[in-house]
Each structure stands twice: as structure tokens, then as C-alpha cells.
CSV table of C-alpha atoms in Angstrom, one decimal:
chain,number,residue,atom,x,y,z
A,1,MET,CA,-335.3,-39.7,183.4
A,2,ARG,CA,-334.7,-42.4,180.8
A,3,LEU,CA,-333.6,-41.8,177.2
A,4,THR,CA,-334.2,-44.3,174.5
A,5,GLN,CA,-333.5,-44.1,170.8
A,6,HIS,CA,-334.4,-45.6,167.5
A,7,THR,CA,-333.3,-44.9,163.9
A,8,VAL,CA,-335.6,-44.3,161.0
A,9,ARG,CA,-334.6,-44.1,157.3
A,10,LEU,CA,-335.9,-40.9,155.7
A,11,VAL,CA,-336.2,-41.3,151.9
A,12,LEU,CA,-336.6,-38.3,149.7
A,13,ALA,CA,-339.5,-38.1,147.2
A,14,GLU,CA,-336.9,-37.2,144.6
A,15,PRO,CA,-333.1,-36.6,144.7
A,16,LEU,CA,-332.1,-33.2,146.1
A,17,ARG,CA,-329.3,-32.0,143.9
A,18,ILE,CA,-327.1,-29.1,145.0
A,19,SER,CA,-323.8,-27.8,143.8
A,20,ARG,CA,-321.7,-30.1,146.0
A,21,SER,CA,-323.8,-33.3,146.3
A,22,VAL,CA,-326.9,-35.3,145.7
A,23,LEU,CA,-329.1,-36.4,148.6
A,24,THR,CA,-331.5,-39.3,148.2
A,25,ALA,CA,-332.0,-40.4,151.8
A,26,ARG,CA,-330.6,-40.0,155.3
A,27,ASP,CA,-331.1,-41.5,158.8
A,28,ALA,CA,-332.9,-39.9,161.6
A,29,VAL,CA,-332.0,-40.9,165.2
A,30,VAL,CA,-335.1,-40.3,167.3
A,31,LEU,CA,-334.5,-39.5,171.0
A,32,SER,CA,-337.3,-40.2,173.5
A,33,VAL,CA,-336.9,-38.9,177.0
A,34,GLU,CA,-339.4,-40.5,179.5
A,35,HIS,CA,-340.2,-39.1,183.0
A,36,GLU,CA,-343.1,-39.8,185.3
A,37,GLY,CA,-345.2,-41.3,182.5
A,38,LEU,CA,-344.7,-38.7,179.8
A,39,THR,CA,-342.3,-38.7,176.9
A,40,GLY,CA,-340.7,-36.0,174.9
A,41,HIS,CA,-339.1,-36.5,171.5
A,42,GLY,CA,-336.3,-35.0,169.5
A,43,GLU,CA,-334.5,-35.9,166.2
A,44,ALA,CA,-330.9,-35.7,164.9
A,45,VAL,CA,-330.2,-36.5,161.3
A,46,SER,CA,-327.1,-37.9,159.7
A,47,SER,CA,-325.1,-35.5,157.5
A,48,VAL,CA,-322.1,-36.1,155.3
A,49,PHE,CA,-321.3,-32.3,155.3
A,50,HIS,CA,-321.4,-32.1,159.1
A,51,LYS,CA,-319.5,-35.4,159.4
A,52,LEU,CA,-322.2,-37.1,161.4
A,53,ASP,CA,-322.9,-40.7,160.4
A,54,THR,CA,-325.6,-42.8,162.0
A,55,PRO,CA,-323.3,-44.9,164.3
A,56,THR,CA,-321.8,-41.6,165.6
A,57,LEU,CA,-325.3,-40.2,166.4
A,58,GLN,CA,-326.3,-43.4,168.1
A,59,ARG,CA,-323.2,-43.3,170.3
A,60,LEU,CA,-323.8,-39.6,171.1
A,61,ALA,CA,-327.4,-40.5,172.1
A,62,VAL,CA,-326.2,-43.1,174.5
A,63,ARG,CA,-323.8,-40.6,176.1
A,64,ALA,CA,-326.6,-38.0,176.4
A,65,GLY,CA,-328.8,-40.6,178.1
A,66,GLU,CA,-326.1,-41.4,180.6
A,67,ARG,CA,-325.7,-37.7,181.5
A,68,LEU,CA,-329.5,-37.2,181.8
A,69,THR,CA,-329.7,-39.6,184.6
A,70,ARG,CA,-327.9,-37.1,186.8
A,71,PHE,CA,-331.0,-34.8,186.8
A,72,THR,CA,-334.2,-35.0,188.8
A,73,GLY,CA,-336.4,-33.8,186.0
A,74,PRO,CA,-336.5,-32.3,182.5
A,75,GLU,CA,-336.7,-28.7,183.8
A,76,THR,CA,-333.4,-28.9,185.6
A,77,ALA,CA,-331.8,-30.8,182.7
A,78,LEU,CA,-333.0,-28.1,180.3
A,79,HIS,CA,-331.5,-25.4,182.4
A,80,ALA,CA,-328.2,-27.3,182.6
A,81,LEU,CA,-328.2,-27.6,178.8
A,82,ARG,CA,-328.8,-23.9,178.4
A,83,VAL,CA,-325.7,-23.1,180.5
A,84,GLY,CA,-323.5,-25.7,178.9
A,85,GLU,CA,-323.6,-28.3,181.8
A,86,LEU,CA,-325.6,-31.1,180.3
A,87,THR,CA,-323.9,-32.3,177.1
A,88,ALA,CA,-320.3,-33.4,177.1
A,89,PRO,CA,-317.6,-31.1,175.8
A,90,GLY,CA,-317.3,-31.4,172.0
A,91,THR,CA,-320.9,-32.7,171.5
A,92,PRO,CA,-322.0,-31.8,168.0
A,93,ALA,CA,-324.6,-29.1,167.7
A,94,ALA,CA,-327.1,-31.5,166.1
A,95,MET,CA,-327.2,-33.8,169.1
A,96,THR,CA,-327.4,-30.9,171.5
A,97,ALA,CA,-330.4,-29.6,169.5
A,98,ALA,CA,-332.1,-33.0,169.5
A,99,VAL,CA,-331.7,-33.4,173.3
A,100,GLU,CA,-333.0,-29.9,173.8
A,101,ALA,CA,-336.0,-30.6,171.6
A,102,ALA,CA,-336.9,-33.8,173.5
A,103,LEU,CA,-336.6,-31.9,176.8
A,104,LEU,CA,-338.7,-29.0,175.5
A,105,ASP,CA,-341.3,-31.4,174.3
A,106,LEU,CA,-341.4,-33.2,177.6
A,107,VAL,CA,-341.6,-30.0,179.7
A,108,GLY,CA,-344.4,-28.7,177.4
A,109,LYS,CA,-346.4,-31.9,178.0
A,110,ARG,CA,-345.8,-31.7,181.8
A,111,THR,CA,-347.1,-28.1,181.9
A,112,ALA,CA,-349.8,-28.5,179.2
A,113,THR,CA,-348.0,-25.7,177.4
A,114,ALA,CA,-347.0,-25.3,173.7
A,115,VAL,CA,-343.2,-24.8,173.4
A,116,HIS,CA,-343.6,-21.4,171.7
A,117,ARG,CA,-345.3,-20.0,174.8
A,118,PHE,CA,-342.4,-20.6,177.2
A,119,LEU,CA,-340.0,-19.4,174.5
A,120,GLY,CA,-341.7,-16.0,174.6
A,121,SER,CA,-344.3,-16.1,171.8
A,122,PRO,CA,-347.9,-16.1,173.2
A,123,VAL,CA,-349.4,-16.6,169.7
A,124,ALA,CA,-348.5,-19.8,167.8
A,125,PRO,CA,-346.2,-18.8,165.0
A,126,ARG,CA,-347.6,-19.4,161.5
A,127,THR,CA,-345.5,-18.3,158.5
A,128,ALA,CA,-344.8,-18.9,154.8
A,129,THR,CA,-342.0,-21.3,154.2
A,130,ALA,CA,-339.8,-21.5,151.2
A,131,ARG,CA,-339.9,-24.7,149.1
A,132,THR,CA,-336.7,-25.8,147.5
A,133,ILE,CA,-336.2,-26.5,143.8
A,134,SER,CA,-333.0,-28.4,143.2
A,135,LEU,CA,-330.5,-28.4,140.3
A,136,ILE,CA,-332.9,-29.7,137.7
A,137,SER,CA,-333.6,-28.7,134.1
A,138,PRO,CA,-335.4,-25.3,133.6
A,139,GLY,CA,-338.4,-27.1,132.2
A,140,ARG,CA,-338.8,-29.4,135.2
A,141,ALA,CA,-338.2,-26.4,137.5
A,142,ALA,CA,-341.0,-24.4,135.8
A,143,ALA,CA,-343.4,-27.4,136.2
A,144,GLN,CA,-342.6,-27.7,139.9
A,145,ALA,CA,-342.8,-23.9,140.4
A,146,ARG,CA,-346.3,-23.9,138.8
A,147,GLU,CA,-347.5,-26.7,141.0
A,148,LEU,CA,-346.1,-25.0,144.1
A,149,ALA,CA,-347.7,-21.7,143.3
A,150,GLU,CA,-351.1,-23.5,142.7
A,151,ALA,CA,-350.7,-25.2,146.1
A,152,GLY,CA,-350.2,-21.9,147.9
A,153,PHE,CA,-346.5,-21.4,148.1
A,154,SER,CA,-345.4,-17.8,148.0
A,155,VAL,CA,-341.7,-18.3,148.5
A,156,ILE,CA,-339.5,-20.5,146.3
A,157,LYS,CA,-335.9,-21.3,146.9
A,158,ILE,CA,-333.9,-22.2,143.8
A,159,LYS,CA,-330.6,-24.1,144.0
A,160,ALA,CA,-327.8,-22.7,141.9
A,161,GLY,CA,-324.1,-23.5,141.3
A,162,ALA,CA,-324.3,-25.6,138.1
A,163,PRO,CA,-321.1,-25.7,136.1
A,164,ASP,CA,-322.9,-23.8,133.3
A,165,HIS,CA,-324.0,-20.4,134.8
A,166,ASP,CA,-326.4,-19.9,132.0
A,167,GLU,CA,-328.3,-23.0,133.2
A,168,ASP,CA,-328.8,-21.4,136.6
A,169,LEU,CA,-330.0,-18.2,134.9
A,170,ASP,CA,-332.4,-20.2,132.7
A,171,ARG,CA,-333.7,-22.1,135.7
A,172,VAL,CA,-334.5,-18.8,137.5
A,173,ARG,CA,-336.1,-17.3,134.4
A,174,ALA,CA,-338.3,-20.5,134.1
A,175,VAL,CA,-339.4,-20.3,137.7
A,176,ARG,CA,-340.1,-16.6,137.5
A,177,ALA,CA,-342.3,-17.1,134.4
A,178,ALA,CA,-344.2,-20.1,136.0
A,179,ALA,CA,-344.7,-18.4,139.4
A,180,PRO,CA,-344.6,-14.6,138.7
A,181,ALA,CA,-346.0,-13.7,142.1
A,182,ALA,CA,-343.6,-15.8,144.2
A,183,ARG,CA,-340.7,-14.4,146.2
A,184,LEU,CA,-337.5,-16.1,144.9
A,185,LEU,CA,-334.4,-17.0,147.0
A,186,LEU,CA,-331.2,-18.3,145.4
A,187,ASP,CA,-328.8,-20.8,147.0
A,188,PRO,CA,-325.5,-21.7,145.2
A,189,ASN,CA,-324.2,-23.5,148.4
A,190,GLY,CA,-320.9,-21.8,148.1
A,191,ALA,CA,-320.2,-22.7,144.5
A,192,TRP,CA,-319.0,-19.3,143.1
A,193,SER,CA,-315.8,-17.5,143.3
A,194,ALA,CA,-315.9,-13.8,144.3
A,195,GLY,CA,-315.4,-12.8,140.7
A,196,GLN,CA,-318.2,-15.0,139.5
A,197,ALA,CA,-320.5,-13.7,142.2
A,198,ARG,CA,-319.8,-10.1,141.2
A,199,THR,CA,-320.8,-10.9,137.6
A,200,LEU,CA,-323.8,-13.1,138.4
A,201,LEU,CA,-325.6,-11.2,141.2
A,202,PRO,CA,-326.7,-8.3,139.1
A,203,LEU,CA,-328.1,-10.7,136.6
A,204,PHE,CA,-330.1,-12.5,139.2
A,205,ALA,CA,-331.2,-9.2,140.7
A,206,GLU,CA,-332.7,-8.2,137.3
A,207,LEU,CA,-334.7,-11.4,137.4
A,208,GLY,CA,-336.3,-10.5,140.7
A,209,VAL,CA,-334.4,-12.7,143.1
A,210,GLU,CA,-334.9,-11.4,146.6
A,211,ALA,CA,-331.8,-12.7,148.3
A,212,VAL,CA,-328.9,-15.1,147.8
A,213,GLU,CA,-327.5,-17.6,150.4
A,214,GLN,CA,-323.8,-18.3,150.8
A,215,PRO,CA,-322.7,-17.5,147.2
A,216,LEU,CA,-319.0,-18.0,148.1
A,217,ALA,CA,-317.3,-21.1,149.4
A,218,PRO,CA,-317.3,-21.1,153.3
A,219,GLY,CA,-314.1,-20.4,155.2
A,220,ASP,CA,-313.6,-16.7,154.3
A,221,PRO,CA,-316.3,-14.7,156.0
A,222,GLU,CA,-314.4,-11.5,155.3
A,223,ALA,CA,-314.8,-12.1,151.6
A,224,LEU,CA,-318.5,-12.7,152.1
A,225,ALA,CA,-318.8,-9.4,153.9
A,226,ARG,CA,-317.0,-7.6,151.2
A,227,LEU,CA,-319.3,-9.1,148.6
A,228,ALA,CA,-322.4,-8.1,150.6
A,229,ALA,CA,-321.2,-4.5,150.8
A,230,ARG,CA,-321.4,-4.2,147.0
A,231,SER,CA,-324.1,-6.7,146.2
A,232,PRO,CA,-327.3,-5.5,144.4
A,233,LEU,CA,-329.3,-8.0,146.4
A,234,PRO,CA,-329.2,-9.2,150.0
A,235,VAL,CA,-326.5,-11.7,150.9
A,236,ILE,CA,-327.3,-14.3,153.6
A,237,ALA,CA,-324.5,-16.1,155.3
A,238,ASP,CA,-325.1,-19.8,155.9
A,239,GLU,CA,-322.1,-22.1,156.2
A,240,ASP,CA,-320.0,-19.1,157.3
A,241,ALA,CA,-322.3,-18.4,160.2
A,242,VAL,CA,-322.4,-21.4,162.6
A,243,THR,CA,-321.8,-20.1,166.1
A,244,SER,CA,-322.7,-17.0,168.0
A,245,GLU,CA,-319.2,-15.7,167.5
A,246,ASP,CA,-319.6,-16.1,163.8
A,247,ALA,CA,-322.8,-14.1,163.9
A,248,ARG,CA,-321.2,-11.4,166.0
A,249,ARG,CA,-318.4,-11.1,163.5
A,250,LEU,CA,-320.8,-10.8,160.6
A,251,ALA,CA,-323.6,-8.7,162.2
A,252,GLY,CA,-324.1,-5.6,160.2
A,253,ARG,CA,-321.8,-6.8,157.5
A,254,VAL,CA,-324.1,-9.2,155.7
A,255,HIS,CA,-327.8,-8.8,155.1
A,256,GLY,CA,-328.9,-12.0,156.8
A,257,ILE,CA,-327.8,-15.1,158.7
A,258,ASN,CA,-329.3,-18.5,158.1
A,259,VAL,CA,-329.7,-20.2,161.5
A,260,LYS,CA,-330.2,-23.9,161.5
A,261,LEU,CA,-330.9,-25.6,164.8
A,262,ALA,CA,-328.7,-28.6,163.9
A,263,LYS,CA,-325.9,-26.2,163.1
A,264,CYS,CA,-326.0,-23.8,166.1
A,265,GLY,CA,-327.2,-26.2,168.8
A,266,GLY,CA,-331.0,-25.7,169.2
A,267,VAL,CA,-333.6,-23.1,169.8
A,268,HIS,CA,-332.0,-21.3,172.7
A,269,ALA,CA,-328.8,-21.0,170.8
A,270,ALA,CA,-330.8,-19.7,167.8
A,271,LEU,CA,-332.5,-17.1,170.0
A,272,ARG,CA,-329.2,-15.9,171.3
A,273,ILE,CA,-328.1,-15.3,167.7
A,274,ALA,CA,-331.3,-13.5,166.9
A,275,ALA,CA,-330.8,-11.2,169.9
A,276,LEU,CA,-327.2,-10.6,169.0
A,277,ILE,CA,-328.0,-9.4,165.4
A,278,GLU,CA,-331.1,-7.5,166.3
A,279,GLY,CA,-330.8,-3.9,165.2
A,280,SER,CA,-327.6,-4.5,163.4
A,281,GLY,CA,-329.0,-4.4,159.9
A,282,THR,CA,-328.6,-8.2,159.6
A,283,ASP,CA,-331.8,-10.2,159.5
A,284,LEU,CA,-332.6,-13.7,160.7
A,285,MET,CA,-333.3,-16.6,158.3
A,286,LEU,CA,-334.4,-19.9,159.7
A,287,GLY,CA,-333.3,-22.9,157.7
A,288,CYS,CA,-333.1,-26.6,158.2
A,289,LEU,CA,-331.7,-29.9,157.0
A,290,THR,CA,-333.9,-32.5,155.3
A,291,ALA,CA,-335.6,-34.0,158.3
A,292,SER,CA,-339.0,-35.2,159.5
A,293,THR,CA,-341.7,-33.0,161.0
A,294,LEU,CA,-340.2,-33.9,164.4
A,295,GLY,CA,-336.9,-32.5,163.4
A,296,ILE,CA,-338.4,-29.3,161.9
A,297,ALA,CA,-340.9,-28.5,164.6
A,298,PRO,CA,-338.6,-26.8,167.1
A,299,ALA,CA,-337.7,-24.1,164.6
A,300,VAL,CA,-341.4,-23.5,163.7
A,301,HIS,CA,-341.9,-22.5,167.4
A,302,ILE,CA,-339.5,-19.5,166.9
A,303,ALA,CA,-340.4,-18.8,163.2
A,304,ASP,CA,-342.0,-15.5,164.1
A,305,ARG,CA,-338.5,-14.0,164.7
A,306,ALA,CA,-337.3,-14.6,161.1
A,307,ARG,CA,-337.5,-12.4,158.0
A,308,TRP,CA,-337.0,-15.5,155.8
A,309,THR,CA,-338.2,-19.0,156.7
A,310,ASP,CA,-337.0,-22.1,154.9
A,311,LEU,CA,-338.5,-25.0,156.9
A,312,ASP,CA,-339.4,-27.4,154.2
A,313,GLY,CA,-337.2,-30.4,155.0
A,314,HIS,CA,-340.1,-32.6,155.9
A,315,LEU,CA,-341.9,-31.6,152.6
A,316,LEU,CA,-339.1,-33.2,150.6
A,317,LEU,CA,-339.7,-36.7,152.0
A,318,ALA,CA,-341.5,-39.6,150.3
A,319,HIS,CA,-343.0,-40.4,153.7
A,320,ASP,CA,-342.9,-38.3,156.9
A,321,PRO,CA,-343.3,-40.4,160.0
A,322,TRP,CA,-344.5,-37.4,162.0
A,323,THR,CA,-347.2,-34.8,161.6
A,324,GLY,CA,-348.3,-31.6,163.2
A,325,ILE,CA,-346.8,-28.5,161.5
A,326,GLY,CA,-348.3,-28.6,158.1
A,327,GLY,CA,-346.5,-27.0,155.2
A,328,GLY,CA,-348.2,-28.5,152.2
A,329,ASP,CA,-350.0,-25.3,151.5
A,330,GLY,CA,-346.9,-23.2,151.8
A,331,LEU,CA,-347.5,-22.3,155.5
A,332,VAL,CA,-345.9,-24.0,158.5
A,333,ALA,CA,-347.5,-23.4,161.9
A,334,ALA,CA,-347.1,-24.4,165.6
A,335,THR,CA,-350.3,-25.7,167.2
A,336,GLY,CA,-351.8,-25.2,170.6
A,337,ARG,CA,-351.0,-28.8,171.6
A,338,PRO,CA,-348.6,-29.2,174.5
A,339,GLY,CA,-344.9,-29.5,173.8
A,340,LEU,CA,-343.8,-29.5,170.2
A,341,GLY,CA,-347.3,-30.4,169.1
A,342,VAL,CA,-346.2,-33.2,166.8
A,343,ARG,CA,-347.5,-36.8,166.7
A,344,PRO,CA,-346.5,-40.0,164.9
A,345,ARG,CA,-348.5,-40.8,161.9
A,346,THR,CA,-350.7,-43.9,162.0
A,347,GLU,CA,-350.0,-46.8,159.7
A,348,THR,CA,-352.4,-45.3,157.2
A,349,GLY,CA,-350.5,-42.0,157.2
A,350,ALA,CA,-353.3,-40.0,159.0
A,351,GLU,CA,-353.0,-38.1,162.2
A,352,SER,CA,-353.9,-40.0,165.3
A,353,GLY,CA,-356.9,-38.4,167.0
A,354,VAL,CA,-355.7,-38.5,170.6
A,355,ASP,CA,-352.5,-37.5,172.2
A,356,ASP,CA,-352.1,-40.5,174.5
A,357,GLU,CA,-349.4,-38.9,176.6
A,358,THR,CA,-351.2,-35.8,177.6
A,359,GLY,CA,-354.9,-36.5,177.1
A,360,ALA,CA,-355.0,-33.1,175.3
A,361,GLU,CA,-357.7,-34.3,172.8
A,362,THR,CA,-359.8,-36.2,175.4
A,363,GLY,CA,-359.6,-33.8,178.3
A,364,ALA,CA,-358.0,-36.5,180.5
A,365,ASP,CA,-356.1,-35.0,183.5
A,366,THR,CA,-355.5,-37.2,186.5
A,367,GLY,CA,-354.7,-35.6,189.8
A,368,ALA,CA,-351.1,-36.9,189.7
A,369,VAL,CA,-350.5,-35.4,186.3
A,370,ALA,CA,-352.0,-32.1,187.3
A,371,GLY,CA,-349.8,-32.0,190.3
A,372,ALA,CA,-346.7,-32.7,188.2
A,373,ARG,CA,-347.7,-30.0,185.8
A,374,GLU,CA,-347.8,-27.4,188.6
A,375,VAL,CA,-344.4,-28.4,189.8
A,376,ALA,CA,-343.1,-28.3,186.2
A,377,ARG,CA,-344.5,-24.9,185.5
A,378,ALA,CA,-342.7,-23.4,188.5
A,379,ALA,CA,-339.5,-25.1,187.4
A,380,VAL,CA,-339.9,-23.7,183.8
A,381,ARG,CA,-340.3,-20.2,185.2
A,382,ARG,CA,-337.1,-20.6,187.2
A,383,ALA,CA,-335.2,-22.0,184.2
A,384,ALA,CA,-336.3,-19.2,181.9
A,385,SER,CA,-335.3,-16.5,184.3
């Protein structure tokens, strides 16, 4: 197997303002793993919060490529990744998730199977995604909410954490009035003290907010659990729930855990967290960083496990270099195409009509490819067992 990489600049359609920062663009390092004429792709994005700059991601990609050469095929490499034997110790979760995505995409293409099927979902997940409204004026928030509702969005996530709490309340009131049927989520990104949260949460509950993400600054999960025990609306842990051990500590003590693949290490790590909290009274939320369709797609393939889905990172971009999961109408969906089911956009921005690597749209299937698929299918079954 051979791993190559290239970096793409992802520019947002408008600045994303949250309580701790403003994001206008970020880099995406695209990993491409080639084996026997087929290529799988994954993506890792730069993040100031996660201390991942572009040169660091590029160096990590080189190291991952060196380690991949030890394996005879993507199936054995994927199994090694699952048991912690592929990536080097200390590899950031975002890079592990990107390598896993590329391998899943490649294995899916080799077996002519959509990723969701060998992750245990026979039916392609299709679910409503939240769409984020950042820290903007109540008037602009109302206009955006109205447009989103008209486009088909049924879930809207509103950023909070402005220095003036009345501004947050006015923003939610404006969105509620503009989109009265929408489910509303609130995300202060850890901007409130415990005392502020106890005062504000009842007010937001009265406005019909369905749940709040990480109202308190991360670093004190016990305080978050205590707040959740008395909160009039569900409290979802985000920055305080990164690893499986974090999830184990908070299971049954908060109402939800926001799992992001770049935060936990990929879909298999996310599925372990989902299994760990199942039946505890803590529900799963699937979130994301701002990324392209390629970066969001792996989470879409497990979206049927989540109570709340917030997979709109690709919808915030001025130009998304990939296509294949939708979202513009408020619904993200996996397709029946092999692998992750995503494809590069053409220069005109339209989808290409043929998957050149699999022949999925043309029906092409050479004997050599068919034989490789049978071998890969058997290996996938062994890796999944």
C-alpha cells in the first residue's frame, strides 16, 4: 500500500464566531491510500483548539504512510488500527480517524460495499442534521433561521456565550420566532460559570431549547455532572468527553455525549463509546469540526446510532471540494456507493457521473477486480469478528 497526501484550503462562506474564537478558514490534509489499483481517501483538518497545525498533520501523514507499508492490504491494516497496532503511540485522534477513513473507503471499494454495511447498518443512514448559527446579531440570526427552515432544516444549533447574556437570549428568541417548528440546540462552548449556567438554563428552557452542549468550561467533568443533575434541559458533554474513559466516567450522569471522530479517533472508537453509554440514560450526539464532505462522511455512516446529529461542517464552506452526503435540505445521508460514497467535485462544481475507481456507475468489473473483492470480503469478515 502507498499513502500520498495533499493539502486543501477550506474557506468558510462566512466567519464562524463562537465564544472562544472566530474561524474563517482551515486546512484539510487529504490522505489517499492506494492498493492494487484502487484508492481510499480520508481527511484531517487543522485545529487551533486541538493544537494541530498543518505542518504537524503533514508530518503525521508521512509517519502513517511509513507504517502502512508493513501491511499486506487495507483489511489487515484496518484490523491493526482497531487494536492499536497501526498508528504510532501518541498519534492525535484526528490523524487516526483520517487513516481509518481512508482504509474504510478503500476496503469498501475493494468489496463493492458501502461502509455503513460492514459497520453493522444494512440500511444507509439518513438523518436530519443541525445547522449552526454563530454569534451574530439577533436580526441576522432570525434571517438565517428563516432561510434554513424554508430549505428544510428541522434542527438549528445556536451558538451562545456572548459577554452579554441578554444578547444570547435575544438571539434564541429571534430564531424561535423565525423558525417556530425547529428543534433548537444551544452551544456556549464552555463559556459559562456554574452559577451563570444555573441562572440561564431555566430561561433557555422556557424558550424551547431542547438541549445544551458543554455550558461549563472543560476540565471539571464532575461540575458538569452536578449541573446536569439539576438542569431543566438536557446537558450534553463535548470537550469534557474525549476518550472512552471520559464517556465511562460521565455515563448516566449527563444526558448526552457529543462524539466527534476527530476527537475520539474514528468510527470504531465512536462505536465503542456508543456501546459503552447504551442503556445508561446518556444519549449519543454525533458532531464534527468544520471540514469537507470527505471529512464528514465517515460519521454519516454511523448516524443512525445518534439521538442528535450535528454534521454540518461541510455546509459552512464557501466551496466543498467533495460531494456525496447531501445536507443542503437539512438531511445528510450515506449512499449505496462503495466505500464512503463520496467523490471529488468537477471543476464546475457538479458531481462526476462515474466512479472511475470502482466502475460503480458504469457496471465495469474486471475479473482481477472481482477476485480482489472476494479476498477483501473474507478479510473484512475476519477483521470485524
